[in-house]
Amino acid sequence: MSADPHCIFCKIVAGQIPSKKVYEDDELLAFHDINPWAPVHILIIPKQHIVSMADVNEAHAGMLGRMMALSPRLMLDLGVTGGFRHVINTGRDGMQEVMHLHLHVMGGPRPWLKG
Ligand code: AMP
Ligand code: ZN
């Protein structure tokens, strides 16, 4: 599986940087965002190093579908019952800060810090 030795999320996948994991399988990892905007804010990432949605093609459809399909279960497990929000930032103009594809999933009672 491809990894970038300088990528912070690849280091989380490899266990070189700690994270508060909420889910893991062969293909995906989910963990709490270190700087949450909402009472519950997790990131779902592919374990494989894919930089952003700009690098995705039809071959990734199954993996992307799994990222989306996993999110309701994880939100429920984390006690989110009032709805949640998905965000994916892509590239410079998309305000992406970490260059490893990630799906933000945010929920919990408002007000939230952002969004
Ligand atoms: P984005 O702007 O979409 O690239 O978002 C990157 C997100 O990664 C931000 O919400 C950060 O708070 C989060 N983040 C950065 N480093 C870590 C880390 N070590 N563990 C958990 N979340 C992180
Ligand atoms: Zn990476």
PDB file of C-alpha atoms and ligand atoms in Angstrom:
ATOM      1  CA  MET A   1       0.000   0.000   0.000  1.00  0.00           C
ATOM      2  CA  SER A   2       1.493   3.372  -0.955  1.00  0.00           C
ATOM      3  CA  ALA A   3       2.579   5.718   1.842  1.00  0.00           C
ATOM      4  CA  ASP A   4       4.399   9.058   1.932  1.00  0.00           C
ATOM      5  CA  PRO A   5       7.025   9.118   4.709  1.00  0.00           C
ATOM      6  CA  HIS A   6       6.492  12.869   5.209  1.00  0.00           C
ATOM      7  CA  CYS A   7       2.683  12.659   5.407  1.00  0.00           C
ATOM      8  CA  ILE A   8       1.167  13.137   8.863  1.00  0.00           C
ATOM      9  CA  PHE A   9      -1.857  10.920   8.119  1.00  0.00           C
ATOM     10  CA  CYS A  10       0.370   8.139   6.710  1.00  0.00           C
ATOM     11  CA  LYS A  11       2.260   8.355  10.018  1.00  0.00           C
ATOM     12  CA  ILE A  12      -1.035   7.979  11.887  1.00  0.00           C
ATOM     13  CA  VAL A  13      -1.873   4.923   9.727  1.00  0.00           C
ATOM     14  CA  ALA A  14       1.561   3.463  10.555  1.00  0.00           C
ATOM     15  CA  GLY A  15       1.104   4.161  14.283  1.00  0.00           C
ATOM     16  CA  GLN A  16       4.099   6.538  14.324  1.00  0.00           C
ATOM     17  CA  ILE A  17       1.884   9.407  15.512  1.00  0.00           C
ATOM     18  CA  PRO A  18      -0.866   8.720  18.059  1.00  0.00           C
ATOM     19  CA  SER A  19      -4.538   9.235  17.246  1.00  0.00           C
ATOM     20  CA  LYS A  20      -7.873   8.631  18.934  1.00  0.00           C
ATOM     21  CA  LYS A  21      -9.085   5.877  16.625  1.00  0.00           C
ATOM     22  CA  VAL A  22     -12.773   5.200  16.191  1.00  0.00           C
ATOM     23  CA  TYR A  23     -12.639   2.621  13.382  1.00  0.00           C
ATOM     24  CA  GLU A  24     -10.107   0.649  11.371  1.00  0.00           C
ATOM     25  CA  ASP A  25     -10.208  -1.994   8.645  1.00  0.00           C
ATOM     26  CA  ASP A  26      -7.858  -3.072   5.831  1.00  0.00           C
ATOM     27  CA  GLU A  27      -8.709  -0.061   3.698  1.00  0.00           C
ATOM     28  CA  LEU A  28      -9.917   2.753   5.983  1.00  0.00           C
ATOM     29  CA  LEU A  29      -9.088   4.458   9.270  1.00  0.00           C
ATOM     30  CA  ALA A  30     -11.254   6.866  11.268  1.00  0.00           C
ATOM     31  CA  PHE A  31     -10.050   9.017  14.159  1.00  0.00           C
ATOM     32  CA  HIS A  32     -11.013  12.141  16.082  1.00  0.00           C
ATOM     33  CA  ASP A  33      -9.873  15.461  14.637  1.00  0.00           C
ATOM     34  CA  ILE A  34      -7.248  17.014  16.915  1.00  0.00           C
ATOM     35  CA  ASN A  35      -8.864  20.456  16.579  1.00  0.00           C
ATOM     36  CA  PRO A  36     -12.613  19.770  16.498  1.00  0.00           C
ATOM     37  CA  TRP A  37     -15.119  22.302  15.136  1.00  0.00           C
ATOM     38  CA  ALA A  38     -18.099  20.404  16.510  1.00  0.00           C
ATOM     39  CA  PRO A  39     -18.779  18.298  19.647  1.00  0.00           C
ATOM     40  CA  VAL A  40     -18.026  15.212  17.529  1.00  0.00           C
ATOM     41  CA  HIS A  41     -15.562  15.691  14.660  1.00  0.00           C
ATOM     42  CA  ILE A  42     -13.928  12.693  13.054  1.00  0.00           C
ATOM     43  CA  LEU A  43     -11.830  12.166   9.945  1.00  0.00           C
ATOM     44  CA  ILE A  44     -12.251   9.094   7.749  1.00  0.00           C
ATOM     45  CA  ILE A  45      -9.223   8.406   5.568  1.00  0.00           C
ATOM     46  CA  PRO A  46      -8.035   5.748   3.133  1.00  0.00           C
ATOM     47  CA  LYS A  47      -4.963   3.986   4.510  1.00  0.00           C
ATOM     48  CA  GLN A  48      -3.405   4.352   1.070  1.00  0.00           C
ATOM     49  CA  HIS A  49      -1.754   7.750   0.446  1.00  0.00           C
ATOM     50  CA  ILE A  50      -4.069   9.586  -1.943  1.00  0.00           C
ATOM     51  CA  VAL A  51      -3.402  13.326  -1.867  1.00  0.00           C
ATOM     52  CA  SER A  52      -6.868  14.680  -2.520  1.00  0.00           C
ATOM     53  CA  MET A  53     -10.132  14.321  -4.413  1.00  0.00           C
ATOM     54  CA  ALA A  54      -8.254  15.792  -7.399  1.00  0.00           C
ATOM     55  CA  ASP A  55      -6.377  12.461  -7.630  1.00  0.00           C
ATOM     56  CA  VAL A  56      -9.446  10.254  -7.495  1.00  0.00           C
ATOM     57  CA  ASN A  57     -10.893   8.344 -10.445  1.00  0.00           C
ATOM     58  CA  GLU A  58     -13.488   5.633 -11.077  1.00  0.00           C
ATOM     59  CA  ALA A  59     -11.130   2.998  -9.671  1.00  0.00           C
ATOM     60  CA  HIS A  60     -11.573   4.616  -6.234  1.00  0.00           C
ATOM     61  CA  ALA A  61     -15.375   4.547  -6.318  1.00  0.00           C
ATOM     62  CA  GLY A  62     -15.690   1.560  -3.993  1.00  0.00           C
ATOM     63  CA  MET A  63     -13.351   3.013  -1.389  1.00  0.00           C
ATOM     64  CA  LEU A  64     -15.067   6.425  -1.505  1.00  0.00           C
ATOM     65  CA  GLY A  65     -18.443   4.751  -1.205  1.00  0.00           C
ATOM     66  CA  ARG A  66     -17.235   2.863   1.837  1.00  0.00           C
ATOM     67  CA  MET A  67     -15.989   6.097   3.461  1.00  0.00           C
ATOM     68  CA  MET A  68     -19.435   7.662   3.041  1.00  0.00           C
ATOM     69  CA  ALA A  69     -21.352   4.534   3.973  1.00  0.00           C
ATOM     70  CA  LEU A  70     -19.353   4.065   7.178  1.00  0.00           C
ATOM     71  CA  SER A  71     -20.100   7.531   8.525  1.00  0.00           C
ATOM     72  CA  PRO A  72     -23.704   7.043   9.787  1.00  0.00           C
ATOM     73  CA  ARG A  73     -22.665   4.028  11.856  1.00  0.00           C
ATOM     74  CA  LEU A  74     -19.708   5.845  13.392  1.00  0.00           C
ATOM     75  CA  MET A  75     -21.819   8.912  14.218  1.00  0.00           C
ATOM     76  CA  LEU A  76     -24.404   6.698  15.901  1.00  0.00           C
ATOM     77  CA  ASP A  77     -21.658   4.869  17.839  1.00  0.00           C
ATOM     78  CA  LEU A  78     -20.412   8.289  19.031  1.00  0.00           C
ATOM     79  CA  GLY A  79     -23.880   9.298  20.217  1.00  0.00           C
ATOM     80  CA  VAL A  80     -24.752  11.690  17.410  1.00  0.00           C
ATOM     81  CA  THR A  81     -28.517  11.551  16.873  1.00  0.00           C
ATOM     82  CA  GLY A  82     -29.400  15.020  15.581  1.00  0.00           C
ATOM     83  CA  GLY A  83     -27.670  14.911  12.201  1.00  0.00           C
ATOM     84  CA  PHE A  84     -24.185  15.548  10.938  1.00  0.00           C
ATOM     85  CA  ARG A  85     -22.209  17.274   8.232  1.00  0.00           C
ATOM     86  CA  HIS A  86     -19.669  15.961   5.684  1.00  0.00           C
ATOM     87  CA  VAL A  87     -16.840  18.141   4.351  1.00  0.00           C
ATOM     88  CA  ILE A  88     -13.992  17.334   1.964  1.00  0.00           C
ATOM     89  CA  ASN A  89     -11.505  20.120   1.233  1.00  0.00           C
ATOM     90  CA  THR A  90      -9.506  19.769  -1.976  1.00  0.00           C
ATOM     91  CA  GLY A  91      -6.332  21.618  -2.892  1.00  0.00           C
ATOM     92  CA  ARG A  92      -5.219  25.173  -2.207  1.00  0.00           C
ATOM     93  CA  ASP A  93      -8.430  26.889  -3.226  1.00  0.00           C
ATOM     94  CA  GLY A  94     -10.410  24.213  -1.402  1.00  0.00           C
ATOM     95  CA  MET A  95      -8.518  25.135   1.796  1.00  0.00           C
ATOM     96  CA  GLN A  96      -6.997  21.660   2.192  1.00  0.00           C
ATOM     97  CA  GLU A  97      -4.293  21.682   4.878  1.00  0.00           C
ATOM     98  CA  VAL A  98      -3.339  18.015   5.176  1.00  0.00           C
ATOM     99  CA  MET A  99      -2.425  16.548   1.801  1.00  0.00           C
ATOM    100  CA  HIS A 100      -3.865  13.081   2.388  1.00  0.00           C
ATOM    101  CA  LEU A 101      -7.494  12.612   1.369  1.00  0.00           C
ATOM    102  CA  HIS A 102      -9.865  12.844   4.333  1.00  0.00           C
ATOM    103  CA  LEU A 103     -13.591  13.076   4.911  1.00  0.00           C
ATOM    104  CA  HIS A 104     -14.597  15.312   7.827  1.00  0.00           C
ATOM    105  CA  VAL A 105     -17.748  14.118   9.604  1.00  0.00           C
ATOM    106  CA  MET A 106     -19.098  16.516  12.224  1.00  0.00           C
ATOM    107  CA  GLY A 107     -22.079  16.318  14.527  1.00  0.00           C
ATOM    108  CA  GLY A 108     -23.436  16.989  17.987  1.00  0.00           C
ATOM    109  CA  PRO A 109     -25.484  19.817  19.459  1.00  0.00           C
ATOM    110  CA  ARG A 110     -24.891  23.350  18.174  1.00  0.00           C
ATOM    111  CA  PRO A 111     -23.391  25.911  18.407  1.00  0.00           C
ATOM    112  CA  TRP A 112     -20.215  24.718  16.694  1.00  0.00           C
ATOM    113  CA  LEU A 113     -16.939  26.627  16.524  1.00  0.00           C
ATOM    114  CA  LYS A 114     -16.984  26.678  12.709  1.00  0.00           C
ATOM    115  CA  GLY A 115     -19.264  25.654   9.840  1.00  0.00           C
TER     116      GLY A 115
HETATM  117  P1  AMP B   1      -8.193  20.064   6.000  1.00  0.00           P
HETATM  118  O1  AMP B   1      -8.181  21.552   6.169  1.00  0.00           O
HETATM  119  O2  AMP B   1      -9.454  19.554   5.352  1.00  0.00           O
HETATM  120  O3  AMP B   1      -6.942  19.556   5.322  1.00  0.00           O
HETATM  121  O4  AMP B   1      -8.258  19.478   7.464  1.00  0.00           O
HETATM  122  C1  AMP B   1      -7.184  18.883   8.128  1.00  0.00           C
HETATM  123  C2  AMP B   1      -7.683  18.487   9.487  1.00  0.00           C
HETATM  124  O5  AMP B   1      -6.735  17.604  10.073  1.00  0.00           O
HETATM  125  C3  AMP B   1      -7.857  19.660  10.450  1.00  0.00           C
HETATM  126  O6  AMP B   1      -9.217  19.703  10.889  1.00  0.00           O
HETATM  127  C4  AMP B   1      -6.884  19.332  11.588  1.00  0.00           C
HETATM  128  O7  AMP B   1      -7.383  19.696  12.847  1.00  0.00           O
HETATM  129  C5  AMP B   1      -6.719  17.835  11.457  1.00  0.00           C
HETATM  130  N1  AMP B   1      -5.473  17.290  11.968  1.00  0.00           N
HETATM  131  C6  AMP B   1      -4.213  17.722  11.698  1.00  0.00           C
HETATM  132  N2  AMP B   1      -3.314  16.963  12.343  1.00  0.00           N
HETATM  133  C7  AMP B   1      -4.003  16.023  13.025  1.00  0.00           C
HETATM  134  C8  AMP B   1      -3.638  14.952  13.898  1.00  0.00           C
HETATM  135  N3  AMP B   1      -2.352  14.680  14.191  1.00  0.00           N
HETATM  136  N4  AMP B   1      -4.623  14.196  14.432  1.00  0.00           N
HETATM  137  C9  AMP B   1      -5.921  14.463  14.160  1.00  0.00           C
HETATM  138  N5  AMP B   1      -6.318  15.443  13.335  1.00  0.00           N
HETATM  139  C10 AMP B   1      -5.394  16.231  12.799  1.00  0.00           C
HETATM  140 ZN    ZN B   2      -0.517  10.117   3.442  1.00  0.00          ZN
END
